[in-house]
Short mmCIF file of C-alpha atoms in Angstrom, two decimals:
data_model
loop_
_atom_site.label_atom_id
_atom_site.label_comp_id
_atom_site.label_asym_id
_atom_site.label_seq_id
_atom_site.Cartn_x
_atom_site.Cartn_y
_atom_site.Cartn_z
CA MET A 1 -0.27 -0.09 0.15
CA ARG A 2 1.08 3.48 -0.80
CA VAL A 3 1.18 6.11 2.04
CA LEU A 4 1.78 9.62 2.01
CA ILE A 5 2.33 11.38 5.36
CA ALA A 6 1.53 15.16 4.30
CA THR A 7 3.00 17.05 7.24
CA CYS A 8 3.70 20.88 7.90
CA VAL A 9 6.04 19.70 10.63
CA PHE A 10 8.71 16.73 10.78
CA PRO A 11 11.73 16.00 13.19
CA PRO A 12 14.03 17.67 13.66
CA SER A 13 11.08 20.38 14.44
CA PRO A 14 10.86 20.19 18.34
CA VAL A 15 6.91 20.56 18.32
CA VAL A 16 4.66 17.58 19.27
CA SER A 17 2.94 17.35 16.12
CA ALA A 18 6.17 16.39 14.25
CA ARG A 19 6.91 13.87 16.38
CA THR A 20 3.21 12.14 16.05
CA SER A 21 3.72 12.23 11.72
CA LYS A 22 6.85 10.52 12.40
CA ASP A 23 5.06 7.72 14.76
CA VAL A 24 2.50 7.68 11.83
CA ALA A 25 4.98 7.24 9.38
CA ASP A 26 6.72 4.61 11.34
CA PHE A 27 3.55 2.67 11.95
CA PHE A 28 3.01 2.52 8.13
CA HIS A 29 6.54 1.37 7.29
CA ASN A 30 6.64 -1.14 9.97
CA ARG A 31 3.47 -2.81 8.45
CA GLY A 32 5.50 -3.00 5.15
CA ASP A 33 3.71 -0.27 3.28
CA GLU A 34 5.60 1.92 0.86
CA VAL A 35 5.93 5.66 2.73
CA THR A 36 6.73 8.70 1.66
CA VAL A 37 6.78 12.05 3.80
CA PHE A 38 6.14 15.29 2.27
CA CYS A 39 7.01 18.31 4.48
CA PRO A 40 8.53 21.74 4.15
CA LYS A 41 12.44 21.81 3.47
CA LYS A 42 12.88 24.51 6.12
CA LEU A 43 11.22 23.76 9.35
CA ARG A 44 9.85 26.51 11.31
CA ASN A 45 11.78 26.58 14.87
CA THR A 46 15.07 25.15 13.83
CA ASP A 47 17.82 25.69 11.52
CA ASP A 48 18.82 22.04 11.04
CA GLU A 49 17.26 20.59 7.91
CA SER A 50 18.97 17.22 8.39
CA ILE A 51 17.33 14.08 10.28
CA THR A 52 18.72 10.68 11.05
CA SER A 53 18.39 8.55 8.39
CA LEU A 54 15.08 7.20 7.32
CA ASP A 55 13.82 3.82 6.14
CA TYR A 56 11.13 5.84 3.65
CA LYS A 57 11.36 8.42 1.50
CA ARG A 58 10.92 11.95 2.45
CA VAL A 59 10.13 14.95 0.23
CA LEU A 60 11.09 18.15 1.28
CA ALA A 61 9.27 21.03 -0.40
CA PRO A 62 10.72 24.48 -1.00
CA THR A 63 8.09 26.20 0.89
CA TYR A 64 8.10 29.95 2.53
CA THR A 65 8.79 30.12 6.05
CA SER A 66 7.16 32.40 8.44
CA LYS A 67 9.35 34.52 10.52
CA SER A 68 6.36 36.04 12.56
CA SER A 69 3.01 35.44 13.70
CA SER A 70 1.31 38.07 11.42
CA MET A 71 -1.78 36.95 9.32
CA LEU A 72 0.26 37.78 6.19
CA SER A 73 3.31 35.53 6.95
CA ARG A 74 1.54 32.44 7.92
CA PHE A 75 -0.87 32.83 4.92
CA LEU A 76 2.21 32.45 2.83
CA GLU A 77 3.60 29.57 4.57
CA ASN A 78 0.35 27.94 4.55
CA ILE A 79 -0.78 28.82 0.76
CA THR A 80 3.03 27.89 -0.30
CA TYR A 81 2.72 24.50 0.94
CA ALA A 82 -0.77 23.97 -0.26
CA LEU A 83 0.74 24.67 -3.82
CA CYS A 84 3.55 22.24 -3.33
CA VAL A 85 1.67 19.56 -2.16
CA LEU A 86 -1.02 19.85 -4.60
CA PHE A 87 1.28 19.72 -7.47
CA HIS A 88 2.89 16.64 -5.89
CA LEU A 89 -0.31 15.10 -5.58
CA LEU A 90 -1.29 15.68 -9.06
CA PHE A 91 1.76 14.09 -10.59
CA SER A 92 2.35 11.54 -8.45
CA LYS A 93 1.17 7.86 -8.87
CA LYS A 94 -1.89 7.57 -6.74
CA TYR A 95 -1.50 7.15 -2.74
CA ASP A 96 -3.88 4.64 -1.32
CA VAL A 97 -3.81 6.30 1.89
CA ILE A 98 -3.04 10.10 2.87
CA TYR A 99 -2.22 11.09 6.56
CA CYS A 100 -2.99 14.68 6.44
CA ASN A 101 -1.13 16.72 9.23
CA VAL A 102 -0.99 20.46 7.90
CA TRP A 103 -1.99 23.58 8.64
CA PRO A 104 -5.35 24.85 8.32
CA ILE A 105 -7.02 26.12 6.00
CA PHE A 106 -5.75 25.98 2.85
CA SER A 107 -3.17 23.40 2.93
CA GLN A 108 -5.57 21.03 4.30
CA LEU A 109 -7.96 22.17 1.33
CA ALA A 110 -5.22 21.12 -1.17
CA VAL A 111 -4.66 17.83 0.29
CA VAL A 112 -8.14 16.47 0.72
CA SER A 113 -9.43 17.99 -2.59
CA ILE A 114 -6.79 16.28 -4.65
CA GLY A 115 -6.38 13.27 -2.60
CA LYS A 116 -10.19 12.60 -2.96
CA LEU A 117 -10.17 13.59 -6.68
CA LYS A 118 -7.39 10.62 -6.84
CA ASN A 119 -9.76 8.20 -4.77
CA SER A 120 -7.04 8.28 -2.08
CA LYS A 121 -8.54 7.34 1.53
CA VAL A 122 -7.55 10.68 3.89
CA ILE A 123 -7.00 10.70 7.35
CA LEU A 124 -7.44 14.30 8.64
CA SER A 125 -5.26 15.31 12.03
CA VAL A 126 -7.04 18.43 13.57
CA GLN A 127 -4.61 20.31 15.86
CA ASP A 128 -6.40 23.54 15.97
CA LEU A 129 -9.92 24.36 15.33
CA TYR A 130 -10.19 27.04 12.63
CA PRO A 131 -11.45 29.60 12.08
CA GLU A 132 -12.59 29.81 15.88
CA SER A 133 -8.66 30.07 16.61
CA LEU A 134 -8.41 33.33 14.68
CA SER A 135 -11.35 34.59 16.10
CA THR A 136 -10.29 34.35 19.78
CA GLN A 137 -6.74 35.98 18.94
CA GLY A 138 -8.57 39.02 17.62
CA ARG A 139 -7.31 38.34 13.70
CA VAL A 140 -10.80 37.85 12.37
CA SER A 141 -14.34 38.67 13.33
CA GLU A 142 -16.99 36.14 13.42
CA LYS A 143 -19.67 38.28 12.09
CA SER A 144 -17.06 38.72 8.97
CA ILE A 145 -17.59 37.34 5.49
CA ILE A 146 -13.88 35.74 5.75
CA TYR A 147 -14.91 33.86 9.02
CA ARG A 148 -17.71 32.52 6.99
CA VAL A 149 -15.72 31.41 3.96
CA LEU A 150 -12.94 30.02 6.26
CA PHE A 151 -15.66 28.26 8.37
CA ASN A 152 -17.34 26.57 5.34
CA ILE A 153 -13.91 25.45 3.90
CA ASP A 154 -13.22 23.81 7.34
CA LYS A 155 -16.69 22.11 7.11
CA TYR A 156 -16.10 20.91 3.45
CA VAL A 157 -12.51 19.29 4.35
CA ALA A 158 -13.85 17.39 7.27
CA LYS A 159 -16.96 16.02 5.32
CA LYS A 160 -14.53 15.33 2.24
CA SER A 161 -11.98 13.42 4.63
CA ASP A 162 -12.67 9.62 5.36
CA LEU A 163 -11.61 9.49 9.01
CA VAL A 164 -10.94 12.81 11.16
CA PHE A 165 -8.65 12.39 14.41
CA VAL A 166 -9.53 15.64 16.84
CA ILE A 167 -7.47 16.03 20.08
CA SER A 168 -10.16 17.11 22.17
CA SER A 169 -14.04 16.28 23.32
CA TRP A 170 -14.92 20.21 22.55
CA PHE A 171 -13.35 19.84 19.09
CA TYR A 172 -15.32 16.49 18.42
CA GLU A 173 -18.66 18.30 19.69
CA LYS A 174 -17.84 21.46 17.18
CA TYR A 175 -17.28 19.26 14.48
CA LYS A 176 -20.52 17.18 15.10
CA LEU A 177 -22.23 20.55 15.07
CA ARG A 178 -20.64 21.29 11.54
CA GLY A 179 -22.81 18.24 10.37
CA ILE A 180 -19.65 15.76 10.15
CA ASP A 181 -20.61 12.27 10.60
CA GLU A 182 -19.85 10.63 13.97
CA ASN A 183 -18.79 7.45 12.06
CA LYS A 184 -15.81 9.44 10.96
CA LEU A 185 -14.81 11.35 14.02
CA ARG A 186 -12.22 9.94 16.20
CA LEU A 187 -11.45 11.66 19.52
CA VAL A 188 -7.44 10.92 19.53
CA PRO A 189 -5.46 13.27 22.06
CA ASN A 190 -1.72 14.03 20.93
CA TRP A 191 1.01 11.51 22.20
CA ILE A 192 4.88 11.65 23.07
CA CYS A 193 7.14 9.14 23.69
CA SER A 194 8.35 9.12 27.45
CA LYS A 195 11.69 8.63 26.47
CA SER A 196 11.68 12.10 24.98
CA VAL A 197 11.37 13.72 28.24
CA GLU A 198 14.44 12.97 30.88
CA LEU A 199 14.04 13.69 34.51
CA LEU A 200 17.01 15.47 36.35
CA PRO A 201 17.81 16.27 39.84
CA LYS A 202 16.37 19.77 40.57
CA GLY A 203 19.53 21.16 42.11
CA ASP A 204 21.38 20.09 39.08
CA CYS A 205 19.43 21.64 36.86
CA ARG A 206 19.19 25.16 39.00
CA LYS A 207 23.08 24.75 38.84
CA LYS A 208 23.11 24.72 35.00
CA LEU A 209 20.98 27.41 34.57
CA ARG A 210 22.95 29.44 36.99
CA ASP A 211 26.34 28.38 35.52
CA ASN A 212 24.72 29.52 31.65
CA GLY A 213 23.74 32.99 33.40
CA ILE A 214 20.11 32.36 32.80
CA VAL A 215 18.50 32.74 36.38
CA ASP A 216 20.15 32.13 39.85
CA VAL A 217 17.08 30.97 42.35
CA LYS A 218 17.79 31.30 45.66
CA GLU A 219 16.73 28.64 48.68
CA ASN A 220 13.91 30.53 49.57
CA GLU A 221 12.50 31.11 46.04
CA ARG A 222 10.26 28.72 43.93
CA LEU A 223 10.77 28.98 40.25
CA ILE A 224 7.79 29.07 37.73
CA VAL A 225 9.03 27.89 34.24
CA TYR A 226 7.09 28.88 30.81
CA GLY A 227 8.60 26.88 27.84
CA GLY A 228 7.22 27.49 24.63
CA ASN A 229 6.13 29.81 21.78
CA VAL A 230 5.99 33.37 23.02
CA GLY A 231 3.00 34.43 20.82
CA ILE A 232 -0.36 36.10 21.06
CA ALA A 233 -2.49 32.72 21.89
CA SER A 234 0.19 32.23 24.89
CA GLY A 235 -1.66 35.08 26.59
CA LEU A 236 2.11 36.03 28.56
CA ASN A 237 1.11 39.62 28.06
CA GLY A 238 -2.04 39.39 30.14
CA ILE A 239 -0.92 38.34 33.15
CA MET A 240 2.39 40.28 33.64
CA SER A 241 0.80 42.98 35.44
CA ASP A 242 -0.47 40.39 37.79
CA LEU A 243 2.94 39.36 38.86
CA ALA A 244 3.27 42.29 41.26
CA ASN A 245 0.87 41.27 43.44
CA ILE A 246 1.54 37.88 44.39
CA ASP A 247 2.18 37.24 48.20
CA TYR A 248 5.35 34.76 47.84
CA ASP A 249 8.79 34.68 46.63
CA PHE A 250 9.19 33.37 43.26
CA LYS A 251 11.00 33.62 40.00
CA LEU A 252 9.36 33.48 36.53
CA LEU A 253 11.36 32.18 33.52
CA ILE A 254 9.78 32.56 30.17
CA ALA A 255 12.06 29.96 27.81
CA GLY A 256 11.38 30.35 23.95
CA SER A 257 10.75 33.06 21.32
CA GLY A 258 7.83 34.63 19.34
CA SER A 259 5.95 37.55 18.18
CA GLU A 260 5.35 38.88 21.78
CA LEU A 261 8.71 38.46 23.39
CA ASP A 262 9.72 41.97 22.78
CA LEU A 263 6.53 43.73 24.40
CA ILE A 264 6.82 41.17 27.14
CA LYS A 265 10.16 42.42 27.80
CA GLU A 266 9.03 46.01 27.75
CA GLN A 267 6.09 45.19 30.22
CA VAL A 268 8.79 43.30 32.73
CA LYS A 269 10.37 46.66 32.47
CA GLU A 270 7.69 49.11 32.95
CA LEU A 271 6.29 47.34 35.88
CA ASN A 272 9.96 46.88 37.58
CA LEU A 273 9.68 43.06 37.41
CA GLU A 274 13.37 42.52 36.32
CA ASP A 275 14.05 40.85 39.56
CA LYS A 276 11.07 38.47 39.22
CA VAL A 277 11.13 37.73 35.58
CA TYR A 278 13.82 36.29 33.42
CA PHE A 279 14.16 35.27 29.75
CA TYR A 280 15.79 32.35 28.08
CA SER A 281 15.87 33.09 24.32
CA PRO A 282 16.89 31.69 21.97
CA TRP A 283 15.83 28.40 23.53
CA PRO A 284 17.46 25.48 22.36
CA PHE A 285 15.49 22.13 22.20
CA SER A 286 18.46 20.51 23.72
CA SER A 287 18.15 22.36 26.88
CA THR A 288 14.64 21.49 27.58
CA ASP A 289 14.97 19.00 30.03
CA TYR A 290 17.18 20.78 32.39
CA THR A 291 15.00 23.91 32.17
CA PHE A 292 12.06 22.06 32.95
CA GLY A 293 14.01 19.96 35.45
CA ALA A 294 14.68 23.19 37.37
CA ALA A 295 11.13 24.02 37.74
CA ASP A 296 8.88 24.04 40.94
CA PHE A 297 6.07 24.58 38.60
CA LEU A 298 5.56 24.77 34.84
CA MET A 299 2.94 27.55 33.93
CA LEU A 300 0.30 27.01 30.86
CA PRO A 301 -1.10 30.74 30.40
CA THR A 302 -3.65 30.97 27.40
CA LEU A 303 -5.45 33.61 25.84
CA ARG A 304 -9.01 34.09 26.76
CA GLY A 305 -11.08 31.87 24.58
CA GLN A 306 -7.86 30.04 23.28
CA ASP A 307 -7.95 27.49 25.66
CA PHE A 308 -11.30 26.08 23.86
CA ALA A 309 -9.79 26.58 20.41
CA SER A 310 -6.88 24.73 20.68
CA VAL A 311 -4.94 22.11 23.32
CA PRO A 312 -1.47 23.27 23.98
CA SER A 313 0.51 20.05 22.69
CA LYS A 314 3.30 21.36 25.74
CA LEU A 315 0.83 20.04 28.18
CA ILE A 316 1.92 16.68 27.53
CA SER A 317 5.82 17.48 27.93
CA TYR A 318 4.89 19.15 31.16
CA MET A 319 3.24 16.25 32.40
CA LEU A 320 5.95 13.87 31.61
CA ALA A 321 8.63 16.10 33.19
CA GLU A 322 6.67 15.54 36.46
CA LYS A 323 6.18 18.95 37.67
CA PRO A 324 3.07 20.42 39.05
CA ILE A 325 1.34 22.57 36.44
CA LEU A 326 -0.08 26.31 36.80
CA GLY A 327 -2.93 26.99 34.37
CA ILE A 328 -4.57 30.01 33.38
CA VAL A 329 -7.41 28.07 31.87
CA SER A 330 -11.09 27.78 32.05
CA ASN A 331 -12.22 24.43 34.26
CA ALA A 332 -14.35 23.61 31.41
CA SER A 333 -11.76 23.66 28.80
CA GLU A 334 -9.63 20.69 27.66
CA THR A 335 -6.50 21.39 29.18
CA GLY A 336 -8.33 22.69 32.91
CA LYS A 337 -10.60 19.32 32.79
CA CYS A 338 -6.86 17.48 32.16
CA ILE A 339 -5.21 19.29 34.94
CA LEU A 340 -8.24 18.71 37.32
CA ASN A 341 -8.71 15.03 36.32
CA ALA A 342 -5.03 14.32 36.73
CA GLN A 343 -4.94 15.99 40.00
CA CYS A 344 -1.52 17.78 38.77
CA GLY A 345 -1.80 21.23 39.82
CA PHE A 346 -3.81 24.39 39.97
CA THR A 347 -6.19 26.33 37.52
CA SER A 348 -7.56 29.80 37.52
CA ASN A 349 -10.93 28.87 35.92
CA GLY A 350 -10.69 32.23 34.13
CA HIS A 351 -8.44 35.27 33.11
CA ASP A 352 -9.27 37.90 35.43
CA SER A 353 -6.54 39.45 37.66
CA MET A 354 -8.38 38.16 40.91
CA ARG A 355 -8.39 34.84 40.15
CA VAL A 356 -4.91 34.63 38.45
CA VAL A 357 -3.40 35.97 41.59
CA ASP A 358 -5.13 33.67 43.74
CA THR A 359 -3.92 30.48 41.64
CA PHE A 360 -0.21 31.83 41.70
CA ASN A 361 -0.87 32.16 45.95
CA ARG A 362 -2.37 28.81 46.20
CA ALA A 363 0.10 27.22 43.98
CA LEU A 364 3.25 29.09 45.97
CA SER A 365 1.70 28.21 49.67
CA SER A 366 1.88 24.43 48.81
CA THR A 367 4.26 22.12 50.71
CA GLU A 368 6.68 20.27 48.97
CA VAL A 369 5.15 16.97 49.72
CA GLU A 370 2.04 18.34 47.88
CA LEU A 371 4.05 19.23 45.06
CA HIS A 372 6.22 16.00 44.63
CA GLN A 373 2.56 13.88 44.46
CA MET A 374 0.75 16.41 41.75
CA GLY A 375 4.32 16.00 39.84
CA ARG A 376 3.77 12.08 40.07
CA ASN A 377 0.20 12.43 39.21
CA ALA A 378 1.07 14.31 36.14
CA ARG A 379 3.50 11.97 34.76
CA GLU A 380 1.44 8.99 35.72
CA TYR A 381 -1.57 10.57 33.63
CA ALA A 382 0.32 11.40 30.71
CA LEU A 383 1.67 7.55 30.45
CA ARG A 384 -1.70 6.39 30.67
CA GLU A 385 -3.67 8.67 28.39
CA PHE A 386 -1.10 9.98 25.78
CA SER A 387 0.34 7.05 24.34
CA PHE A 388 0.62 6.03 20.71
CA ARG A 389 -1.77 3.04 21.49
CA LYS A 390 -5.18 4.61 21.12
CA VAL A 391 -4.02 6.03 17.46
CA GLY A 392 -2.36 2.86 16.44
CA LYS A 393 -5.60 0.99 17.38
CA GLU A 394 -7.87 3.63 15.32
CA LEU A 395 -5.20 3.11 12.21
CA SER A 396 -5.33 -0.63 12.29
CA LEU A 397 -9.26 -0.44 12.35
CA PHE A 398 -9.18 1.93 9.33
CA ILE A 399 -6.86 -0.21 7.30
CA SER A 400 -8.56 -3.34 7.68
CA LYS A 401 -11.57 -1.84 6.25
CA LEU A 402 -9.74 -1.03 3.35
CA LYS A 403 -9.21 -4.89 2.37
#
């Protein structure tokens, strides 16, 4: 069977979705299928185009790589990938199965439309809900014509797909409301191999951060770490003013880069928080384990409403790092429910200042014993709930019906 893994990210990109695409490619290859991976030549968040040798074909598309989170930059990245994959599908021999893990909405449209034109079976992986995500970020109004057009394209793409993987129950319900047949909808959360997160002694990790001139954490202080993209959806700029009102000693380390980084640095200066907030940017992927290992808490803020439109993939990495999670999220969101069900941290159940400050104070007043147990709960939950087993089972069932 000929299989195409159409993906906008692939290792060495550090994002979770890159690793899930590789796991799916490995799954088909291990079955004996003829696998081709189609991904951008220049991967966002990495300067390295190389990868350890693969046992299957990898086609590198000469796409535009977005250097900012502006609508125009992301559109160019999306549309160039869409054109590249469209021509690849048109002029290639038919693929029996296409696994589609690409950017909404235009890249998805290209893959699904041409795939179905050539009678391929298409599995769509939905990582973010569009155009809802654009609306919560203030990029597109729900009342606009653009929103309605994007909504209808997304609905068309899902209806044309043979199987739709969604990563949260909220996404599942939204696609049901779009009129997508429940027989093709599958709730399949993202996953990470537990070996990809190494647990290191906290003292050693803090020494490494101190020796590298990143942050020096005193004995009576607790370290809160945010690790990931510093963009609009992170909601970081919305909580900076709340940090001055927290009752306990702490330091916050923001590790990562993104469109909002300079703005947040300015906020820190204006609010005189330079003794509280530190930055690790650029943040090498190779330093993830000791950055997380140094933390007392791993912080997961979100833009108001964004906690429903997407599920941050960093949540799984946080949980596998065996650290309590400090979530600025609604309890009704998938992220909030996950933290509460796992009993692995604290949620603000809202984004107003009073709730945010109270969440920080509750977390920082916890005992070491309580924090240790929350960390254990986090890792155990992640190992149980976020594994490849479920997706492997769904893929095997899907393939069995093709015969």
